[in-house]
């Protein structure tokens, strides 16, 4: 019987030493499971010490056969030494005596019923532990989701700042383009006025008239006042078929070095650089040997990669 109970306990996953103690301290599978449940939080070393000492059992008079054990503190009777030890461990009672009264053994039906009850208790306990584990998993998942959300928010914030920085660059480039257009327009108007004046002088000379005095040329509108600065870097917006590439490079970088940089880092094939306004084309060894400053691309410029 004991060997069968031990095998069942081992199959259920109990530690071998605890299972062996449970078999010694109980009478059958139900008692063994009760003992294991009650002592699950007790260290094994403490259980082994209790096993070595055992409860204090008073002997009956000589010549009389003991049929059971009785707890002198509560009066409960036990069929075997194991049951008495189980009661001692559970209740803390230590005073036992042998008794001549025989306790009727459990019927097969009672044994089956107790075993079934015990299995239900084990099942309920495991289900309870599974629920606890599930709640723990939920808490861990919430922590993970919070960390992921915070990481995502931080990434979005960095992207937002980068977009703001890019927008500021574009605004400055637009202002630079407008300023360049204004200067070119003023030059065009001045050239037109010069040609008109020369035509008037030629006509007056043909007709023998005095050359009319040239009106005082209006002072050119001063360029937007900016503090004099030495630009050591060039901000380039490089337009490709797949989108724009922004690069900030030293002013003494040559266009040939920019070409090599794009080919190595971005996998592009570069034959020339085109600037729309003012219209310029940089190609060949002579043009590509120019620095960004010599090419007039400082402090910023937009180039089309071809």
Short mmCIF file of C-alpha atoms in Angstrom, two decimals:
data_model
loop_
_atom_site.label_atom_id
_atom_site.label_comp_id
_atom_site.label_asym_id
_atom_site.label_seq_id
_atom_site.Cartn_x
_atom_site.Cartn_y
_atom_site.Cartn_z
CA UNK A 1 0.00 0.00 0.00
CA UNK A 2 2.74 2.46 1.03
CA UNK A 3 4.78 1.88 -2.10
CA UNK A 4 1.68 2.45 -4.21
CA UNK A 5 0.91 5.71 -2.39
CA UNK A 6 4.54 6.84 -2.77
CA UNK A 7 4.44 6.20 -6.51
CA UNK A 8 1.22 8.17 -6.85
CA UNK A 9 2.70 11.10 -4.93
CA UNK A 10 5.84 11.10 -7.07
CA UNK A 11 3.73 11.00 -10.24
CA UNK A 12 1.84 14.06 -8.96
CA UNK A 13 5.15 15.94 -8.80
CA UNK A 14 5.92 15.93 -5.06
CA UNK A 15 9.53 15.89 -3.83
CA UNK A 16 10.71 12.35 -3.05
CA UNK A 17 11.84 13.02 0.55
CA UNK A 18 8.63 14.87 1.41
CA UNK A 19 6.58 12.10 -0.22
CA UNK A 20 8.39 9.44 1.81
CA UNK A 21 7.74 11.39 5.02
CA UNK A 22 4.08 11.76 4.04
CA UNK A 23 3.77 7.97 3.59
CA UNK A 24 5.39 7.34 6.98
CA UNK A 25 3.21 9.90 8.76
CA UNK A 26 -0.14 8.92 7.26
CA UNK A 27 -2.43 6.02 6.62
CA UNK A 28 -3.28 5.99 2.94
CA UNK A 29 -3.41 8.50 0.14
CA UNK A 30 -5.91 10.99 1.70
CA UNK A 31 -3.90 11.35 4.91
CA UNK A 32 -0.66 11.68 2.93
CA UNK A 33 -2.12 14.49 0.83
CA UNK A 34 -3.47 16.21 3.96
CA UNK A 35 -0.03 16.05 5.55
CA UNK A 36 1.69 17.40 2.43
CA UNK A 37 -0.77 20.26 2.20
CA UNK A 38 -0.36 21.21 5.86
CA UNK A 39 3.45 21.06 5.76
CA UNK A 40 4.05 22.59 2.32
CA UNK A 41 5.58 25.75 3.86
CA UNK A 42 7.62 23.91 6.53
CA UNK A 43 11.33 23.42 5.71
CA UNK A 44 12.33 19.82 4.98
CA UNK A 45 15.09 19.92 7.64
CA UNK A 46 12.51 20.77 10.32
CA UNK A 47 10.27 17.91 9.21
CA UNK A 48 13.21 15.48 9.36
CA UNK A 49 14.02 16.60 12.91
CA UNK A 50 10.39 16.05 13.95
CA UNK A 51 10.50 12.61 12.34
CA UNK A 52 13.61 11.74 14.35
CA UNK A 53 12.11 12.86 17.68
CA UNK A 54 8.49 11.72 17.17
CA UNK A 55 5.57 12.29 19.61
CA UNK A 56 5.62 11.09 23.21
CA UNK A 57 3.57 7.85 23.35
CA UNK A 58 2.65 6.20 26.68
CA UNK A 59 2.59 2.39 26.66
CA UNK A 60 -0.36 0.26 27.90
CA UNK A 61 0.05 -2.26 30.75
CA UNK A 62 2.19 -5.31 30.08
CA UNK A 63 0.45 -8.19 28.43
CA UNK A 64 -2.19 -6.04 26.70
CA UNK A 65 -2.15 -5.58 22.91
CA UNK A 66 -2.49 -1.94 21.76
CA UNK A 67 -5.08 -1.62 18.97
CA UNK A 68 -4.88 2.16 18.49
CA UNK A 69 -3.35 5.41 19.71
CA UNK A 70 -5.16 8.20 21.51
CA UNK A 71 -4.22 11.85 21.95
CA UNK A 72 -4.22 12.59 25.69
CA UNK A 73 -4.77 16.29 25.00
CA UNK A 74 -7.88 16.10 22.80
CA UNK A 75 -9.01 12.45 23.05
CA UNK A 76 -8.84 11.75 19.31
CA UNK A 77 -8.03 8.14 18.35
CA UNK A 78 -5.74 6.93 15.55
CA UNK A 79 -5.31 3.59 13.85
CA UNK A 80 -1.53 3.90 13.29
CA UNK A 81 1.66 5.62 14.42
CA UNK A 82 1.68 7.60 11.16
CA UNK A 83 -1.77 9.06 11.81
CA UNK A 84 -0.75 10.06 15.31
CA UNK A 85 2.37 11.79 13.99
CA UNK A 86 0.29 13.56 11.38
CA UNK A 87 -2.08 14.79 14.11
CA UNK A 88 0.88 15.88 16.26
CA UNK A 89 2.35 17.87 13.42
CA UNK A 90 -0.98 19.48 12.55
CA UNK A 91 -2.21 20.27 16.05
CA UNK A 92 1.01 20.63 18.03
CA UNK A 93 -0.12 17.98 20.51
CA UNK A 94 2.68 15.80 21.86
CA UNK A 95 1.08 13.62 24.54
CA UNK A 96 -0.23 10.29 23.18
CA UNK A 97 -1.06 6.91 24.69
CA UNK A 98 -1.68 3.40 23.39
CA UNK A 99 -5.26 2.13 23.55
CA UNK A 100 -6.81 -1.32 23.42
CA UNK A 101 -9.82 0.03 21.53
CA UNK A 102 -9.83 -0.98 17.88
CA UNK A 103 -10.88 1.59 15.29
CA UNK A 104 -12.91 0.21 12.45
CA UNK A 105 -11.03 0.65 9.14
CA UNK A 106 -12.47 2.78 6.35
CA UNK A 107 -14.64 0.97 3.86
CA UNK A 108 -13.67 0.99 0.19
CA UNK A 109 -16.50 3.41 -0.47
CA UNK A 110 -15.22 5.80 2.24
CA UNK A 111 -11.69 5.55 0.91
CA UNK A 112 -12.83 6.39 -2.62
CA UNK A 113 -14.88 9.30 -1.33
CA UNK A 114 -11.98 10.76 0.66
CA UNK A 115 -9.60 10.31 -2.25
CA UNK A 116 -12.02 12.06 -4.58
CA UNK A 117 -12.39 14.94 -2.11
CA UNK A 118 -8.65 15.18 -1.88
CA UNK A 119 -8.25 15.28 -5.65
CA UNK A 120 -10.81 18.07 -5.84
CA UNK A 121 -8.87 20.04 -3.24
CA UNK A 122 -5.64 19.57 -5.18
CA UNK A 123 -7.40 20.61 -8.39
CA UNK A 124 -8.87 23.71 -6.75
CA UNK A 125 -5.49 24.63 -5.34
CA UNK A 126 -3.84 24.32 -8.74
CA UNK A 127 -6.60 26.38 -10.34
CA UNK A 128 -6.09 29.04 -7.69
CA UNK A 129 -2.37 29.09 -8.39
CA UNK A 130 -3.08 29.30 -12.12
CA UNK A 131 -5.33 32.33 -11.47
CA UNK A 132 -2.57 33.96 -9.42
CA UNK A 133 -0.06 33.29 -12.22
CA UNK A 134 -2.48 34.75 -14.76
CA UNK A 135 -2.87 37.94 -12.73
CA UNK A 136 0.90 38.19 -12.41
CA UNK A 137 1.21 37.85 -16.18
CA UNK A 138 -1.36 40.62 -16.64
CA UNK A 139 0.58 42.92 -14.31
CA UNK A 140 3.82 42.16 -16.13
CA UNK A 141 2.13 42.80 -19.49
CA UNK A 142 0.83 46.17 -18.24
CA UNK A 143 4.35 47.10 -17.12
CA UNK A 144 5.72 46.06 -20.53
CA UNK A 145 3.02 48.03 -22.38
CA UNK A 146 3.69 51.11 -20.24
CA UNK A 147 7.42 50.90 -20.98
CA UNK A 148 6.69 50.45 -24.70
CA UNK A 149 4.25 53.39 -24.69
CA UNK A 150 6.76 55.64 -22.92
CA UNK A 151 9.45 54.61 -25.38
CA UNK A 152 7.09 55.33 -28.29
CA UNK A 153 6.18 58.74 -26.84
CA UNK A 154 9.86 59.58 -26.44
CA UNK A 155 10.51 58.55 -30.03
CA UNK A 156 7.60 60.69 -31.24
CA UNK A 157 8.92 63.66 -29.24
CA UNK A 158 12.35 63.29 -30.83
CA UNK A 159 10.75 63.04 -34.27
CA UNK A 160 8.65 66.16 -33.55
CA UNK A 161 11.76 68.12 -32.55
CA UNK A 162 13.57 66.92 -35.65
CA UNK A 163 10.63 67.99 -37.81
CA UNK A 164 10.62 71.42 -36.17
CA UNK A 165 14.33 71.73 -36.81
CA UNK A 166 13.84 70.71 -40.45
CA UNK A 167 10.98 73.19 -40.84
CA UNK A 168 13.19 76.00 -39.44
CA UNK A 169 15.88 75.09 -41.95
CA UNK A 170 13.39 75.19 -44.80
CA UNK A 171 12.09 78.58 -43.69
CA UNK A 172 15.62 79.96 -43.62
CA UNK A 173 16.37 78.50 -47.03
CA UNK A 174 13.19 80.09 -48.39
CA UNK A 175 14.23 83.46 -46.97
CA UNK A 176 17.67 83.04 -48.54
CA UNK A 177 16.06 82.23 -51.89
CA UNK A 178 13.79 85.29 -51.69
CA UNK A 179 16.76 87.50 -50.88
CA UNK A 180 18.69 86.13 -53.84
CA UNK A 181 15.70 86.75 -56.13
CA UNK A 182 15.36 90.31 -54.84
CA UNK A 183 19.03 91.03 -55.58
CA UNK A 184 18.79 89.55 -59.08
CA UNK A 185 15.61 91.51 -59.81
CA UNK A 186 17.32 94.73 -58.72
CA UNK A 187 20.22 93.96 -61.03
CA UNK A 188 17.87 93.31 -63.94
CA UNK A 189 16.06 96.64 -63.32
CA UNK A 190 19.40 98.46 -63.16
CA UNK A 191 20.50 96.88 -66.47
CA UNK A 192 17.22 97.90 -68.11
CA UNK A 193 17.60 101.47 -66.89
CA UNK A 194 21.20 101.59 -68.16
CA UNK A 195 20.13 100.36 -71.61
CA UNK A 196 17.31 102.92 -71.74
CA UNK A 197 19.68 105.74 -70.82
CA UNK A 198 22.19 104.70 -73.47
CA UNK A 199 19.43 104.55 -76.10
CA UNK A 200 18.30 108.09 -75.17
CA UNK A 201 21.88 109.39 -75.50
CA UNK A 202 22.32 107.74 -78.91
CA UNK A 203 19.03 109.21 -80.17
CA UNK A 204 19.91 112.71 -78.95
CA UNK A 205 23.30 112.49 -80.68
CA UNK A 206 21.69 111.52 -83.99
CA UNK A 207 19.20 114.40 -83.76
CA UNK A 208 21.91 116.91 -82.74
CA UNK A 209 20.30 117.58 -79.43
CA UNK A 210 22.05 117.98 -76.18
CA UNK A 211 22.33 114.81 -74.29
CA UNK A 212 19.87 115.03 -71.45
CA UNK A 213 21.41 114.83 -68.06
CA UNK A 214 21.14 111.40 -66.60
CA UNK A 215 18.89 111.40 -63.59
CA UNK A 216 20.60 110.52 -60.41
CA UNK A 217 20.41 106.83 -60.01
CA UNK A 218 18.40 105.89 -56.97
CA UNK A 219 20.46 104.40 -54.27
CA UNK A 220 20.02 100.68 -54.36
CA UNK A 221 17.97 99.30 -51.56
CA UNK A 222 20.34 98.00 -48.96
CA UNK A 223 20.37 94.29 -48.48
CA UNK A 224 18.76 93.00 -45.38
CA UNK A 225 21.07 93.98 -42.60
CA UNK A 226 22.87 90.96 -41.31
CA UNK A 227 25.85 90.80 -39.06
CA UNK A 228 29.03 90.05 -40.93
CA UNK A 229 29.89 86.44 -40.43
CA UNK A 230 32.37 83.96 -41.70
CA UNK A 231 30.50 80.82 -42.68
CA UNK A 232 32.52 77.70 -42.10
CA UNK A 233 29.76 75.25 -43.01
CA UNK A 234 27.30 74.70 -45.82
CA UNK A 235 23.77 73.32 -45.37
CA UNK A 236 22.90 71.38 -48.51
CA UNK A 237 19.48 70.11 -49.56
CA UNK A 238 20.26 67.43 -52.12
CA UNK A 239 17.26 66.46 -54.24
CA UNK A 240 17.24 62.85 -55.52
CA UNK A 241 14.64 60.72 -57.28
CA UNK A 242 13.87 59.03 -53.94
CA UNK A 243 13.61 62.22 -51.86
CA UNK A 244 15.66 64.94 -50.22
CA UNK A 245 18.92 64.38 -48.36
CA UNK A 246 20.05 67.01 -45.85
CA UNK A 247 23.77 67.36 -45.14
CA UNK A 248 25.84 69.93 -43.27
CA UNK A 249 29.48 69.93 -44.44
CA UNK A 250 32.58 72.10 -43.94
CA UNK A 251 32.82 75.01 -46.40
CA UNK A 252 36.14 73.70 -47.75
CA UNK A 253 34.61 70.36 -48.79
CA UNK A 254 34.92 69.87 -52.56
CA UNK A 255 32.01 68.85 -54.74
CA UNK A 256 34.00 65.75 -55.65
CA UNK A 257 34.06 64.76 -51.95
CA UNK A 258 30.29 65.36 -51.76
CA UNK A 259 29.89 63.08 -54.79
CA UNK A 260 31.96 60.33 -53.14
CA UNK A 261 30.01 60.73 -49.88
CA UNK A 262 26.64 60.26 -51.63
CA UNK A 263 27.89 57.25 -53.58
CA UNK A 264 29.30 55.51 -50.49
CA UNK A 265 26.61 56.35 -47.93
CA UNK A 266 23.47 56.53 -50.06
CA UNK A 267 24.33 54.26 -52.99
CA UNK A 268 23.73 57.00 -55.58
CA UNK A 269 25.42 57.44 -58.95
CA UNK A 270 26.34 61.13 -59.32
CA UNK A 271 27.47 62.70 -62.62
CA UNK A 272 26.66 66.36 -61.93
CA UNK A 273 25.03 68.84 -59.55
CA UNK A 274 22.43 71.33 -60.80
CA UNK A 275 21.40 74.52 -59.01
CA UNK A 276 18.13 75.98 -60.26
CA UNK A 277 18.40 79.51 -58.90
CA UNK A 278 20.71 81.02 -59.88
CA UNK A 279 21.09 78.48 -62.66
CA UNK A 280 24.40 76.64 -62.36
CA UNK A 281 25.63 73.23 -63.45
CA UNK A 282 28.64 71.65 -61.77
CA UNK A 283 30.18 68.77 -63.71
CA UNK A 284 33.57 67.65 -64.89
CA UNK A 285 36.88 67.70 -63.04
CA UNK A 286 37.14 71.50 -63.03
CA UNK A 287 33.75 72.15 -61.41
CA UNK A 288 33.91 69.17 -59.04
CA UNK A 289 37.29 70.33 -57.80
CA UNK A 290 35.73 73.52 -56.39
CA UNK A 291 35.02 73.82 -52.69
CA UNK A 292 31.47 74.54 -51.55
CA UNK A 293 32.58 78.07 -50.69
CA UNK A 294 34.16 78.60 -54.13
CA UNK A 295 31.02 77.29 -55.81
CA UNK A 296 28.88 79.83 -53.92
CA UNK A 297 27.03 77.16 -51.96
CA UNK A 298 27.74 78.64 -48.52
CA UNK A 299 25.92 79.06 -46.15
CA UNK A 300 23.12 77.00 -47.77
CA UNK A 301 22.03 75.77 -51.16
CA UNK A 302 19.67 73.36 -52.88
CA UNK A 303 21.15 71.04 -55.51
CA UNK A 304 19.60 68.50 -57.85
CA UNK A 305 21.56 65.25 -58.13
CA UNK A 306 21.83 63.90 -61.69
#
